[in-house]
CSV table of C-alpha atoms in Angstrom, one decimal:
chain,number,residue,atom,x,y,z
A,300,MET,CA,0.3,-0.1,0.0
A,301,ALA,CA,1.4,3.4,-1.2
A,302,ALA,CA,2.4,6.1,1.2
A,303,ASP,CA,0.6,9.4,1.5
A,304,THR,CA,2.3,12.4,1.3
A,305,PRO,CA,2.9,13.7,4.7
A,306,ALA,CA,1.4,17.3,5.2
A,307,HIS,CA,3.8,19.0,6.2
A,308,CYS,CA,1.7,22.6,6.7
A,309,ALA,CA,-1.1,24.0,9.0
A,310,GLU,CA,-4.6,22.6,7.6
A,311,ALA,CA,-7.1,25.1,7.5
A,312,PRO,CA,-10.2,23.8,9.6
A,313,SER,CA,-12.9,21.3,8.7
A,314,PRO,CA,-16.0,22.3,7.1
A,315,PRO,CA,-18.5,22.6,8.9
A,316,ARG,CA,-20.2,19.3,11.2
A,317,ARG,CA,-23.0,17.7,9.2
A,318,PRO,CA,-25.1,14.7,10.3
A,319,HIS,CA,-23.6,11.5,9.2
A,320,ALA,CA,-26.0,9.1,6.5
A,321,ARG,CA,-25.1,6.5,4.2
A,322,ARG,CA,-26.4,3.1,2.8
A,323,GLN,CA,-22.6,1.4,3.7
A,324,PRO,CA,-21.2,2.1,7.2
A,325,TRP,CA,-17.6,4.0,7.0
A,326,ILE,CA,-15.0,1.7,8.2
A,327,LEU,CA,-11.2,3.2,8.6
A,328,THR,CA,-8.2,1.1,8.3
A,329,TYR,CA,-5.0,1.4,10.6
A,330,HIS,CA,-2.1,-1.0,11.1
A,331,SER,CA,0.9,-0.2,13.7
A,332,VAL,CA,0.5,2.4,16.6
A,333,SER,CA,3.8,3.8,16.7
A,334,ASP,CA,6.5,5.7,15.6
A,335,ASP,CA,6.0,6.5,11.8
A,336,GLY,CA,10.0,7.5,11.5
A,337,ASP,CA,10.6,4.3,9.1
A,338,ASP,CA,7.7,3.3,7.3
A,339,PRO,CA,7.6,2.6,3.6
A,340,TYR,CA,4.2,1.6,2.8
A,341,GLY,CA,2.5,4.1,4.6
A,342,ILE,CA,1.3,2.0,7.7
A,343,THR,CA,2.4,3.6,11.2
A,344,VAL,CA,0.3,6.4,12.8
A,345,THR,CA,1.7,7.8,16.2
A,346,PRO,CA,-0.4,7.9,19.3
A,347,GLU,CA,-1.0,11.2,19.1
A,348,ARG,CA,-1.4,11.5,15.9
A,349,LEU,CA,-4.1,8.5,16.3
A,350,GLY,CA,-5.9,11.2,19.4
A,351,GLU,CA,-6.3,13.2,17.0
A,352,GLN,CA,-7.9,11.8,14.4
A,353,LEU,CA,-10.5,10.0,16.9
A,354,SER,CA,-10.9,14.0,18.2
A,355,TRP,CA,-11.8,14.4,14.7
A,356,LEU,CA,-14.1,11.9,14.9
A,357,ARG,CA,-15.5,13.0,17.9
A,358,SER,CA,-16.1,16.4,17.1
A,359,ARG,CA,-18.2,15.3,13.5
A,360,GLY,CA,-20.8,13.6,15.8
A,361,LEU,CA,-18.7,10.0,15.7
A,362,ARG,CA,-17.9,7.1,17.9
A,363,GLY,CA,-15.5,4.4,16.6
A,364,VAL,CA,-16.3,1.4,17.4
A,365,GLY,CA,-15.7,-2.3,16.0
A,366,VAL,CA,-17.2,-3.9,13.1
A,367,ALA,CA,-19.4,-6.5,15.0
A,368,GLU,CA,-21.1,-3.3,17.0
A,369,LEU,CA,-21.2,-0.8,14.0
A,370,MET,CA,-23.2,-3.2,11.9
A,371,ARG,CA,-25.5,-4.4,14.2
A,372,ALA,CA,-26.0,-0.4,15.0
A,373,HIS,CA,-26.5,0.5,11.4
A,374,ALA,CA,-29.1,-2.5,10.5
A,375,ALA,CA,-30.7,-1.3,14.2
A,376,GLY,CA,-30.8,2.3,12.6
A,377,ARG,CA,-28.8,3.6,14.9
A,378,ARG,CA,-26.2,6.3,13.5
A,379,GLY,CA,-23.1,7.8,14.7
A,380,LEU,CA,-20.8,5.4,14.7
A,381,VAL,CA,-17.4,4.5,12.8
A,382,GLY,CA,-15.7,1.7,12.3
A,383,LEU,CA,-12.2,1.1,13.7
A,384,THR,CA,-10.0,-1.7,12.3
A,385,PHE,CA,-6.8,-2.5,13.3
A,386,ASP,CA,-4.9,-5.0,10.4
A,387,ASP,CA,-2.2,-7.7,10.9
A,388,GLY,CA,-2.3,-7.8,14.6
A,389,TYR,CA,0.9,-5.7,16.1
A,390,ALA,CA,1.8,-5.7,19.2
A,391,ASP,CA,1.9,-2.2,19.5
A,392,PHE,CA,-1.9,-2.4,19.5
A,393,LEU,CA,-2.1,-3.3,23.2
A,394,HIS,CA,0.4,-0.8,25.0
A,395,GLU,CA,-0.2,2.1,22.2
A,396,ALA,CA,-3.4,2.6,20.9
A,397,LEU,CA,-5.5,0.7,23.5
A,398,PRO,CA,-4.7,3.4,25.8
A,399,VAL,CA,-5.9,6.4,23.1
A,400,LEU,CA,-8.9,4.3,22.0
A,401,ARG,CA,-10.2,3.9,26.2
A,402,ALA,CA,-9.1,7.7,26.4
A,403,HIS,CA,-11.8,8.7,23.9
A,404,GLY,CA,-14.6,6.3,24.4
A,405,CYS,CA,-13.3,4.6,21.6
A,406,THR,CA,-13.2,1.1,20.7
A,407,ALA,CA,-12.2,-1.4,17.2
A,408,THR,CA,-11.8,-4.5,15.5
A,409,VAL,CA,-7.7,-5.9,15.9
A,410,PHE,CA,-7.7,-8.6,13.0
A,411,VAL,CA,-5.1,-11.0,13.8
A,412,LEU,CA,-2.9,-13.8,12.8
A,413,PRO,CA,-3.1,-16.4,15.3
A,414,GLY,CA,-0.5,-18.4,13.4
A,415,ARG,CA,2.2,-16.6,13.8
A,416,PRO,CA,2.1,-15.7,17.4
A,417,GLY,CA,4.7,-13.4,18.7
A,418,GLY,CA,6.3,-13.2,15.3
A,419,VAL,CA,7.0,-10.1,13.1
A,420,ASN,CA,5.5,-9.1,9.6
A,421,GLU,CA,7.8,-11.4,7.0
A,422,TRP,CA,5.6,-10.4,4.0
A,423,ASP,CA,6.7,-7.0,4.1
A,424,PRO,CA,10.4,-6.8,1.8
A,425,LEU,CA,11.0,-3.3,3.1
A,426,GLY,CA,10.3,-3.9,7.1
A,427,PRO,CA,10.7,-2.4,9.1
A,428,ARG,CA,9.8,-5.8,11.1
A,429,LYS,CA,7.3,-5.0,13.8
A,430,PRO,CA,6.2,-7.5,16.5
A,431,LEU,CA,3.3,-9.0,16.1
A,432,LEU,CA,1.0,-9.9,19.3
A,433,THR,CA,1.3,-12.9,21.2
A,434,HIS,CA,-1.6,-15.5,22.0
A,435,GLU,CA,-1.6,-14.3,26.0
A,436,GLU,CA,-1.7,-10.5,24.6
A,437,ILE,CA,-4.6,-11.3,22.3
A,438,ARG,CA,-6.2,-12.9,25.1
A,439,ARG,CA,-5.7,-9.8,27.6
A,440,ILE,CA,-7.1,-7.5,24.1
A,441,ALA,CA,-10.0,-9.5,24.3
A,442,ALA,CA,-10.8,-9.2,27.6
A,443,ALA,CA,-10.7,-5.5,27.4
A,444,GLY,CA,-13.9,-5.6,25.8
A,445,VAL,CA,-11.8,-5.5,21.7
A,446,GLU,CA,-13.7,-7.4,19.6
A,447,ILE,CA,-11.1,-10.1,18.0
A,448,GLY,CA,-11.7,-10.7,13.9
A,449,SER,CA,-9.3,-12.9,12.2
A,450,HIS,CA,-6.6,-12.1,9.2
A,451,GLY,CA,-5.6,-15.6,8.6
A,452,LEU,CA,-3.5,-17.6,9.8
A,453,LEU,CA,0.0,-16.4,8.0
A,454,HIS,CA,-0.9,-13.6,6.1
A,455,GLN,CA,-1.2,-14.9,2.8
A,456,ASP,CA,-3.1,-14.0,-0.7
A,457,LEU,CA,-5.7,-16.0,-0.5
A,458,THR,CA,-6.4,-15.9,-4.1
A,459,THR,CA,-3.7,-17.7,-4.9
A,460,LEU,CA,-3.9,-20.8,-2.7
A,461,SER,CA,-5.7,-24.3,-3.0
A,462,ASP,CA,-9.2,-24.9,-1.8
A,463,ALA,CA,-7.8,-27.3,0.7
A,464,GLU,CA,-5.2,-24.2,2.3
A,465,LEU,CA,-8.1,-21.6,1.6
A,466,ARG,CA,-10.2,-23.6,4.2
A,467,HIS,CA,-7.8,-23.8,6.6
A,468,GLU,CA,-6.5,-20.5,6.7
A,469,THR,CA,-9.9,-19.3,7.2
A,470,GLY,CA,-11.8,-22.2,9.3
A,471,HIS,CA,-9.0,-22.9,11.5
A,472,SER,CA,-7.8,-19.5,12.0
A,473,ARG,CA,-11.4,-19.0,13.3
A,474,GLU,CA,-11.4,-21.9,15.3
A,475,LEU,CA,-8.0,-20.7,17.3
A,476,ILE,CA,-9.5,-17.2,17.9
A,477,GLY,CA,-12.4,-18.9,19.7
A,478,GLU,CA,-10.3,-21.4,21.7
A,479,LEU,CA,-7.8,-18.4,22.6
A,480,THR,CA,-10.3,-16.0,23.2
A,481,GLY,CA,-13.5,-17.8,24.4
A,482,THR,CA,-15.9,-16.5,21.2
A,483,VAL,CA,-15.5,-17.7,17.4
A,484,PRO,CA,-14.9,-14.4,15.3
A,485,ALA,CA,-17.6,-13.0,13.6
A,486,GLY,CA,-15.2,-11.3,11.3
A,487,PHE,CA,-12.4,-12.0,8.7
A,488,CYS,CA,-9.8,-9.3,6.7
A,489,TYR,CA,-8.5,-10.2,3.6
A,490,PRO,CA,-4.4,-9.7,3.4
A,491,TYR,CA,-3.4,-7.3,1.3
A,492,GLY,CA,-7.4,-6.7,0.5
A,493,ALA,CA,-7.5,-9.3,-2.0
A,494,LEU,CA,-10.1,-11.0,-3.2
A,495,ASP,CA,-12.4,-13.2,-5.7
A,496,ARG,CA,-15.5,-14.8,-5.4
A,497,ARG,CA,-14.5,-18.0,-4.5
A,498,VAL,CA,-13.0,-16.4,-1.2
A,499,SER,CA,-15.4,-14.4,-0.2
A,500,ALA,CA,-17.8,-17.5,-0.5
A,501,ALA,CA,-15.3,-19.6,1.6
A,502,VAL,CA,-15.1,-16.9,4.5
A,503,GLY,CA,-19.5,-17.4,4.4
A,504,SER,CA,-19.0,-20.7,4.5
A,505,ALA,CA,-16.2,-20.9,7.2
A,506,GLY,CA,-18.8,-19.0,9.2
A,507,TYR,CA,-17.6,-15.7,9.5
A,508,ALA,CA,-20.9,-12.9,9.6
A,509,TYR,CA,-19.0,-10.4,7.5
A,510,GLY,CA,-15.3,-10.0,5.6
A,511,CYS,CA,-13.6,-6.6,5.4
A,512,ALA,CA,-12.0,-5.5,2.2
A,513,LEU,CA,-10.3,-2.5,1.2
A,514,ALA,CA,-12.3,-1.6,-2.2
A,515,PRO,CA,-14.1,-4.3,-3.4
A,516,GLY,CA,-16.0,-3.1,-6.6
A,517,PRO,CA,-18.2,-5.3,-7.7
A,518,LEU,CA,-17.9,-7.7,-4.8
A,519,LEU,CA,-19.1,-4.9,-2.5
A,520,SER,CA,-21.3,-7.1,-0.3
A,521,ARG,CA,-21.6,-8.5,3.6
A,522,PHE,CA,-18.2,-10.8,3.1
A,523,ALA,CA,-16.7,-7.7,1.2
A,524,LEU,CA,-17.1,-4.8,3.3
A,525,PRO,CA,-15.2,-1.3,1.6
A,526,ARG,CA,-12.5,0.5,4.0
A,527,THR,CA,-10.5,3.5,3.9
A,528,HIS,CA,-7.1,3.1,4.5
A,529,ILE,CA,-5.8,6.1,7.8
A,530,SER,CA,-2.2,7.4,7.3
A,531,GLN,CA,-0.2,9.7,9.9
A,532,ALA,CA,-0.6,11.8,7.1
A,533,ASP,CA,-4.6,12.2,7.7
A,534,ARG,CA,-6.0,15.4,9.5
A,535,GLY,CA,-9.4,17.6,9.7
A,536,VAL,CA,-9.1,18.6,6.3
A,537,ARG,CA,-7.6,15.1,4.2
A,538,LEU,CA,-10.3,13.0,6.8
A,539,TRP,CA,-13.2,14.8,6.0
A,540,ALA,CA,-12.4,14.5,1.7
A,541,LYS,CA,-12.2,10.7,2.5
A,542,ASP,CA,-15.6,10.6,4.0
A,543,LEU,CA,-17.0,12.5,1.8
A,544,ARG,CA,-15.2,10.1,-0.9
A,545,HIS,CA,-17.0,7.3,0.9
A,546,GLY,CA,-20.1,8.5,1.0
A,547,LEU,CA,-20.1,9.3,-2.8
A,548,LEU,CA,-18.7,5.9,-3.5
A,549,HIS,CA,-20.9,3.7,-1.2
A,550,GLY,CA,-24.6,5.8,-0.5
A,551,ALA,CA,-25.5,9.1,0.9
A,552,VAL,CA,-23.0,11.6,1.1
A,553,PRO,CA,-22.6,12.8,4.6
A,554,GLY,CA,-26.0,15.1,5.5
A,555,ALA,CA,-28.1,13.5,3.0
A,556,GLY,CA,-30.6,12.3,5.6
A,557,SER,CA,-33.5,10.6,4.4
A,558,ARG,CA,-31.8,9.3,1.2
A,559,THR,CA,-30.4,6.6,3.0
A,560,ALA,CA,-30.9,3.2,1.7
A,561,SER,CA,-30.9,-0.5,2.7
A,562,PRO,CA,-27.9,-1.6,4.7
A,563,VAL,CA,-25.9,-4.0,2.6
A,564,TRP,CA,-26.3,-6.6,6.0
A,565,ALA,CA,-28.6,-6.8,8.4
A,566,GLY,CA,-27.8,-9.4,10.4
A,567,GLY,CA,-26.1,-10.6,13.4
A,568,THR,CA,-23.2,-12.4,14.3
A,569,ARG,CA,-23.2,-16.2,13.8
């Protein structure tokens, strides 16, 4: 994923707050929360910038929650929520991101790799190497009320796997997380955002209630939910523009009110 260009100059104030009403709920994609000095893929935000971003969401009448809670609320007609997701299961979530989320009254979904406990992000050729959550740390995060979802076992491009390998990545990762946390995960997140109809069907067959993609295009469904990548460069105006773009691509623009259509998913976890 390409990095966004950093914003070095002071930003103009965000446009005025408006009610948020859209067909498809807004879900934000984070990865690592730590120092961003070495960040070739643009996937790291500092704890300070995360706090600024959460403050901006709150100023717009939005509170960050996990995806399962977001979808249940949306199906019930409740607004004012935005999904917060953290991919790859970096260990810094526990000590850097979680305290910031708590300070702003938010929670999130963390998509973990139960097949790489305490490992590193070997799939990123440019590095830097960052530690991943251990099984015990995953339990601690779940006990703190954070939704745990699956990112597969090993962070593989699922579209390149055989049917048997695909079933293992989706089904066995779900079983492992259930054993770790006492709750089978409702959500799955596609590594690299890569999916096709065979892959999304496998996620449904494995028993998940939803799947998170990045830009699913024609595959948009409860097993291919769109998300917005968030980087260190994102502040007021950039966040507002990303919010607007999401509304234009996936439903009503912010403030559209009565034009909101039916939700993509109206079910609970299974």
